[in-house]
Phi, psi and omega in degrees: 000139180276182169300330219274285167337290223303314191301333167314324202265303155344309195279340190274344186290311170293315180279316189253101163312151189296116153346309154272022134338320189253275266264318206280311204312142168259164181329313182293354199271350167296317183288324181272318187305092188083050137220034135018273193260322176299342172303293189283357153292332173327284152323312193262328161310325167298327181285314173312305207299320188317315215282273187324012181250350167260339168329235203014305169296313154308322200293339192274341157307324209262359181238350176252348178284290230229022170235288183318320189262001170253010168059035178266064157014271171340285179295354202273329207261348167307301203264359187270318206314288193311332187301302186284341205263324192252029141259313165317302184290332138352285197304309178266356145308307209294310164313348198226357170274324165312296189306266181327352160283297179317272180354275218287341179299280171331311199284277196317344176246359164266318177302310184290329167323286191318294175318271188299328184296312149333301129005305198291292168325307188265014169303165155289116188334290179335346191263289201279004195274340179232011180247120177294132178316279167007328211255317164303298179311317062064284163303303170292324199257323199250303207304238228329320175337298190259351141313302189291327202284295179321310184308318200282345179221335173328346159231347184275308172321308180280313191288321205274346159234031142269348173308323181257074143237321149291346202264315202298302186294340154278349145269008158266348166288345202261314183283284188204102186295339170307292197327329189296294198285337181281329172280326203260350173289013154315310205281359191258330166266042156266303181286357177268326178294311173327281174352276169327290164351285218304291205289342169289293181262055149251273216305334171277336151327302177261004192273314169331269171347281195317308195285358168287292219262334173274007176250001193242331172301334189273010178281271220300311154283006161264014205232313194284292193293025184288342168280014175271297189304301172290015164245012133236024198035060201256006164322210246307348170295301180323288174325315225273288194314316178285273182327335187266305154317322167312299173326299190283308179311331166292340208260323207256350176282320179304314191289331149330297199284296181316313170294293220316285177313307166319294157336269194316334205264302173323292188310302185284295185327309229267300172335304216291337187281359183282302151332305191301295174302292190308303330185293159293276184302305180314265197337328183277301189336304186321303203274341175256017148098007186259000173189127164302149220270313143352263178329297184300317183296281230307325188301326188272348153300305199288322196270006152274315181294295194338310214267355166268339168302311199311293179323300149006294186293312181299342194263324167300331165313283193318308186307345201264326217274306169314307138325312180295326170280022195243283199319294198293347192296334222252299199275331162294342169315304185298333193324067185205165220223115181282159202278349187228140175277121170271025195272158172254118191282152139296349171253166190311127200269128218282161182260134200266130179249337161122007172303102182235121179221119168230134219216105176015073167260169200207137165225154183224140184291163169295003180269347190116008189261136190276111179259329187253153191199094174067041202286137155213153208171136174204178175212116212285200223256112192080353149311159200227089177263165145235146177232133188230175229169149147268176183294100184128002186293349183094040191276357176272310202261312176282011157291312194286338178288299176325305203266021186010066199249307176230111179311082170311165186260344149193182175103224171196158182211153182206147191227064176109005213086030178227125172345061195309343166248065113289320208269144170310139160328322168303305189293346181265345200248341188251288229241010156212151196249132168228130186227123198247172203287313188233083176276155219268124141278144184272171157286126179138212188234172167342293194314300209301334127338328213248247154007337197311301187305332182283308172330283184318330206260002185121324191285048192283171162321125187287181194242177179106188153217064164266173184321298181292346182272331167291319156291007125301267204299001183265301159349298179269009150294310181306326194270319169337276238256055174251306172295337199105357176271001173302291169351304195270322190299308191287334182301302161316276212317323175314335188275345222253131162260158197252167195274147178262021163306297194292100204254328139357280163315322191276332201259333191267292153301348142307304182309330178268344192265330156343303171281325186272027153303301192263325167260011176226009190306304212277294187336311214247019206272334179299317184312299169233137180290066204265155199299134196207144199274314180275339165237161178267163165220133189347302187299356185212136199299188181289325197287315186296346187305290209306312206251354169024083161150177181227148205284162186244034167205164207271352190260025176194079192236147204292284178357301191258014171320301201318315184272355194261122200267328189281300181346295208277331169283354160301307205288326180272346161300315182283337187059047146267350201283330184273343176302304206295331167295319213267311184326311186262021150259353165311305162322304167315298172316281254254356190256334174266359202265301200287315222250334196285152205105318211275145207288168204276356170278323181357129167300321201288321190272017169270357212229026146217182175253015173257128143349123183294005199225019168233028170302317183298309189298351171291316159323300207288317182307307210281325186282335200271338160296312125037290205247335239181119185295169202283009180284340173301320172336124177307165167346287196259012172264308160299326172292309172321301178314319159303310181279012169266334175270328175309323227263001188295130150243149208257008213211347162251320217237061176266015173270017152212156178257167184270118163001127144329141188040354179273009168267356198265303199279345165246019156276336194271352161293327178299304175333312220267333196298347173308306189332269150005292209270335154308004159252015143305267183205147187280136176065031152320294168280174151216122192249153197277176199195151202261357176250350174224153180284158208233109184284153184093327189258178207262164171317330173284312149011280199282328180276357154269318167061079152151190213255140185290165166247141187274164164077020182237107213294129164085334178331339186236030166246336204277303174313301180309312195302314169275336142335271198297018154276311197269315202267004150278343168296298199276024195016070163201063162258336150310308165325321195256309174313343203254357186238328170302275195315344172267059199226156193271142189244355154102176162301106187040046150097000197277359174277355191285179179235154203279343146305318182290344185247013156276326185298307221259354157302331196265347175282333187292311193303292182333322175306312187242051182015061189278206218243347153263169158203126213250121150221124184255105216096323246259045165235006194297325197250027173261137169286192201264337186294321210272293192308332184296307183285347163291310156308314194276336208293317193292309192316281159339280200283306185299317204284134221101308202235358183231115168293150202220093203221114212227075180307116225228156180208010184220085170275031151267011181239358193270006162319302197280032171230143185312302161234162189225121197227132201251111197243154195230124163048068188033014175258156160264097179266354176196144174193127173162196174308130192321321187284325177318289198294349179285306185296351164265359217347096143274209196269331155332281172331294174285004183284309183302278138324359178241307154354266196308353173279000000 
């Protein structure tokens, strides 16, 4: 190993306590660590509990000896008193002994969470390559479980009952020591059987343990590849492979359980022989005059209380030895050293201009496999390489050595002339940006994506709305629209609805759709479909035509009119109620006479309003008209039929047209329903206006004050472009942006498209400006258009001022990089200028030309 390893290694030793440091701690130390002073209230509560669990026993001697047989009243209601007091004070020890175990349980099992998962994070990549998500999720959440739970009764269980388990027996020694001694030679052939038992089931335990996780990994990969599984239909491989583990796992839980059951059952015998002995031996005491007839109740109280610390003791024996194998199976899984101290040094972090020498490097996996093999190469400060390849050149794996991601195995990276596992993890994470081919989106929104790498380095977002939060956000406009993701950022927010509080916000949008009323109505009148009191529109379904505003209380909402008895009795005073049924049996007909076969993804069932999973109830209804008139229909058979017709819109829903004259009859419905609904209640609706905002609908919407017409080309580039004009005039285009980025990006990103979440992976490194940037890929998932503008941003921005290292898969674009460097099998086999390496035609030349051939 060279100097380079030795000094690596020195450093991880000095910055980073040994990995196994969270992984080595034994169990008890969970228990103690920060609960301290809760142990010891622990204590003195057990010992109180302790005292109060023997009062009861005198007393009960003391009421049949020296109340009950001398007819002392007087002493009966004393000692039933004290009787009644030290049960009680029991009762709510015994409750604050609970409390304070939960506590210390819950604490001990976040810490321990915390502590490994924290732990988890800083493993080496290669430790996940062979660790299942499952098995981490798994570990932390159920395994740890009955660690913390253990922590939690680990000194209050042993201490509060062997303290009674001496307190019980010396008052039975104290009452009659044959008895005593004759009763307590139970316990020693209690510890020889128990012990065996035990050691049977740890051993069924830990086969459990295993096969619990390896029955929980094979979840977690088939449930993350189910787009594998339903894209070959492998449903019974899956199955097969989940039963068979199950199958076993069931086998090894009953024989778990059965030694389990065997203890409790060996134990309650043993119980049961405790009587049995009093019972015997007492009765002769009794009858020659060696132990009062008290004295024997009390004794058969203690020696029954006798055998619950004891059971006790036993069942915690189990919990302990089951905790112990859960714990150590846990913590040796993690038992590993991360290859980098993820500690943040403290002294300044030296500033990088982007100067890269890399000198015969070489990483080998930890099986021995050589990936990287003698790489050297360098590049002065704002240069640009591509590295280009076949698949598998290791071209991937030297991004991860850049981006010290892997503890290469020899050789040097120098960073301005400085060592890179010389450098603090930090300084390496601020001054160099890494973006991979398939990058990870978080749960949460735009922003919080956007920012993440700043988050991570100390940097957040500042809070207020001052001078500096405008100049953040105005930074993550810039950088959104240097990748291209402004657009879609702005869509969201547009799409997006506002609180019906923000009366500010709502008064700015009025003010805008006013003007783009007045400088874009007639322009854009092809576009959009805007609301007008006197015609109807096509773009918006019956109910809204009918009711043109939106309800203001949640029981009159469109989805539930159909089901709304005052609704329908409006709809029938107008003598709309019998058109719109025959509309939706029409409706009905004509979606089972077309749709039925067709598969339920189908593009066709967008082109009607009955829902692909109610067709068959469309069915059943239509046989049953068939027979019978539709007034007949039960209830909730009519609201359907009903809500098919609200739900009609003529301008999506083109496999039927709207009835000859029924647009004339739910215009004069429209006319009469204010009315109508003011005999409800009052500010029932809020209807539209060309002065007011229409809550429910979205900010774009409203600024149009009316519906996009579908199916029409460039229509919504044409709408931004006057859109994003009005609202940089009226400055509240920041505004609609800061309401997009706050928009939910979904479970890892699935509501983005895998362009929006290449964009906005390459926008988060941007965000915390290093001076290198590592893309390995990472436009691969762009259209060429997308791809393009990513390209003039390095030509334009980067060049100069960004070291630029760029795994390329399109060698019609690496012309425009400064140098081009070509890996083979883990070699650098050709590295220089595009034109240099076309003229030596080298494996550039055939990479190119042998392609086009």
């Amino acid at each position: 190993m060279d100097d380079r390893n030795t000094s690596q290694d020195e450093s991880m030793k000095r910055d980073n306590p040994s990995a196994s440091s969270v992984t080595a701690k034994p169990l008890l130390h969970w228990a103690f660590s920060g609960n301290l002073k809760l142990q010891l209230m622990l204590l003195l509560v057990i010992v109180l509990i302790v005292a109060a669990r023997v009062v009861p026993l005198e007393m009960q001697k003391r009421i049949i000896n020296d109340a009950i047989a001398l007819q002392n009243l007087r002493g009966l209601f004393l000692y039933c008193a004290i009787y009644i007091l030290a049960i009680t004070v029991a009762s709510g020890l015994k409750l604050s002994i609970n409390y304070l175990q939960t506590v210390i349980g819950e604490r001990a099992m976040t810490a321990m969470r915390k502590s490994l998962y924290n732990h988890i994070l800083t493993l080496p990549l290669n430790f996940f390559r062979t660790t299942q998500p499952g098995t981490v999720v798994s570990s932390l959440m159920t395994e740890l479980s009955t660690a913390g739970s253990f922590a939690g009764m680990a000194f209050a269980v042993p201490v509060s009952n062997i303290l009674t388990l001496l307190a019980f027996t010396g008052y039975l020694v104290w009452l009659n020591t044959k008895l005593a001694l004759a009763t307590l030679i139970i316990y020693p052939i209690v510890v020889l059987v128990i012990p065996v038992l035990q050691k049977k089931t740890n051993k069924a335990n830990k086969k459990r343990v295993d096969l619990a996780r390896a029955t929980s990994s094979q979840i977690a990969e088939s449930i993350t590849g189910i787009h594998e599984v339903q894209a070959h239909g492998a449903y019974s491989q899956e199955g097969g492979k989940f039963a068979r583990l199950a199958e076993r796992l069931q086998k090894i839980r009953i024989r778990w359980s059965l030694f389990r059951f065997g203890i409790k059952t060996a134990n309650n015998y043993f119980v049961g022989l405790g009587p049995f002995v009093v019972f015997v031996y007492g009765g002769y005491l009794i009858m020659h005059g060696q132990l009062e007839l008290g004295a024997m109740v009390a004794f058969l109280s203690a020696q029954e209380k006798l055998y619950d610390p004891w059971k006790e003791l036993i069942e915690f024996y189990q919990i302990y030895q089951d905790a112990s194998i859960s714990y150590r199976r846990t913590m040796s899984s993690f038992d590993a050293e991360p290859e980098f101290s993820p500690d943040v040094v403290d002294t300044p972090a030296p500033r990088l201009t982007g100067r890269l020498e890399v000198q015969d490097l070489v990483y080998d996996t930890p099986e021995g496999l050589r990936l990287l093999n003698g790489i050297s190469f360098s590049l002065a400060a704002g240069e640009h390489l591509a590295v280009v390849g076949f698949s598998g050149g290791g071209k991937s794996t030297l991004f991860q050595c850049l981006g010290k991601m892997f503890n290469y195995s020899s050789g040097s990276i120098r960073l301005d002339g400085m060592e890179l596992s010389t450098l603090s993890k930090r300084t390496a994470i601020e001054g160099i940006g890494y973006i991979s081919q398939n990058p990870f989106i978080f749960t949460g929104t735009i922003e919080d994506n956007l920012l993440y790498a700043q988050k991570a380095l100390g940097r957040p977002k500042p809070a207020g709305s001052g001078e500096e939060t405008k100049a953040d956000l105005d930074r993550m406009i810039l950088v959104l629209q240097q990748v291209g993701l402004f657009v879609d950022v702005m869509r969201f927010g547009l799409d997006s609805q506002i609180a019906t509080d923000d009366q500010p916000v709502i008064d700015k949008i009025i003010r805008i759709r006013l003007r783009f009323h007045e400088n874009f109505g007639e322009r854009l009148a092809d576009y959009v479909e805007f609301y007008r009191r006197d015609t109807y529109h096509v773009n918006s379904s019956v109910a809204e035509n009918i009711l043109f505003g939106t309800s203001n209380r949640p029981d009159f909402d469109y989805h539930l009119l159909p089901d709304n008895s005052s609704f329908r009795s409006f709809l029938q005073s107008v003598g709309l109620l019998e058109p719109l049924l025959a509309l939706s049996v029409e409706l009905a007909r004509q979606a089972v006479d077309l749709l039925t076969g067709v598969d339920k993804v189908d593009i066709f069932f967008k082109n009607s309003p009955v829902p692909a999973d109610r067709l068959e109830h469309c069915e059943r209804i239509l046989n049953r008209l068939k027979k019978q008139p539709l007034s007949s229909l039960p209830s909730g058979q009519q609201s359907f039929l009903l809500s098919l017709a609200l739900n009609f819109t003529p301008a999506i829903h083109t496999m039927t047209r709207l009835p000859a004259g029924l647009e004339k009859k739910i215009l004069a419905a429209r006319l009469a329903f204010p009315k109508w609904a003011e005999s409800i209640a009052a500010d029932l609706f809020t209807f539209y206006s060309d002065t007011s905002y229409i809550h429910g609908q979205s900010i774009l919407n409203n600024i149009f004050f009316g519906r996009i017409r579908p199916a029409l080309p460039h229509a919504q580039e044409v709408m931004n472009q006057a859109i994003m004009h009005l609202l940089v005039e009226e400055d509240f285009l920041e505004k609609v942006a800061a309401i997009g980025m706050a928009s939910q990006v979904g479970n890892m990103g699935d509501r983005l498209s895998g362009g929006q979440r290449q964009k906005l992976a390459i926008a988060r490194v941007l965000m915390k400006s290093p001076k290198i940037i590592l893309m390995d890929e990472a436009t691969s998932a762009l259209d060429n258009k997308s791809q393009a503008r990513i390209q003039r941003l390095m030509t334009t921005r980067w060049r100069g001022s960004r070291t630029v290292i760029a795994a390329v898969h399109r060698l019609d674009i690496i012309e425009g990089f400064d140098k081009v460097a070509v890996m083979k099998a883990g070699k650098l086999v050709e590295f220089g200028t595009y034109h240099e390496l076309l003229e030596r035609k080298g494996s550039l030349h055939e990479l190119i030309y042998g392609r086009k051939k």
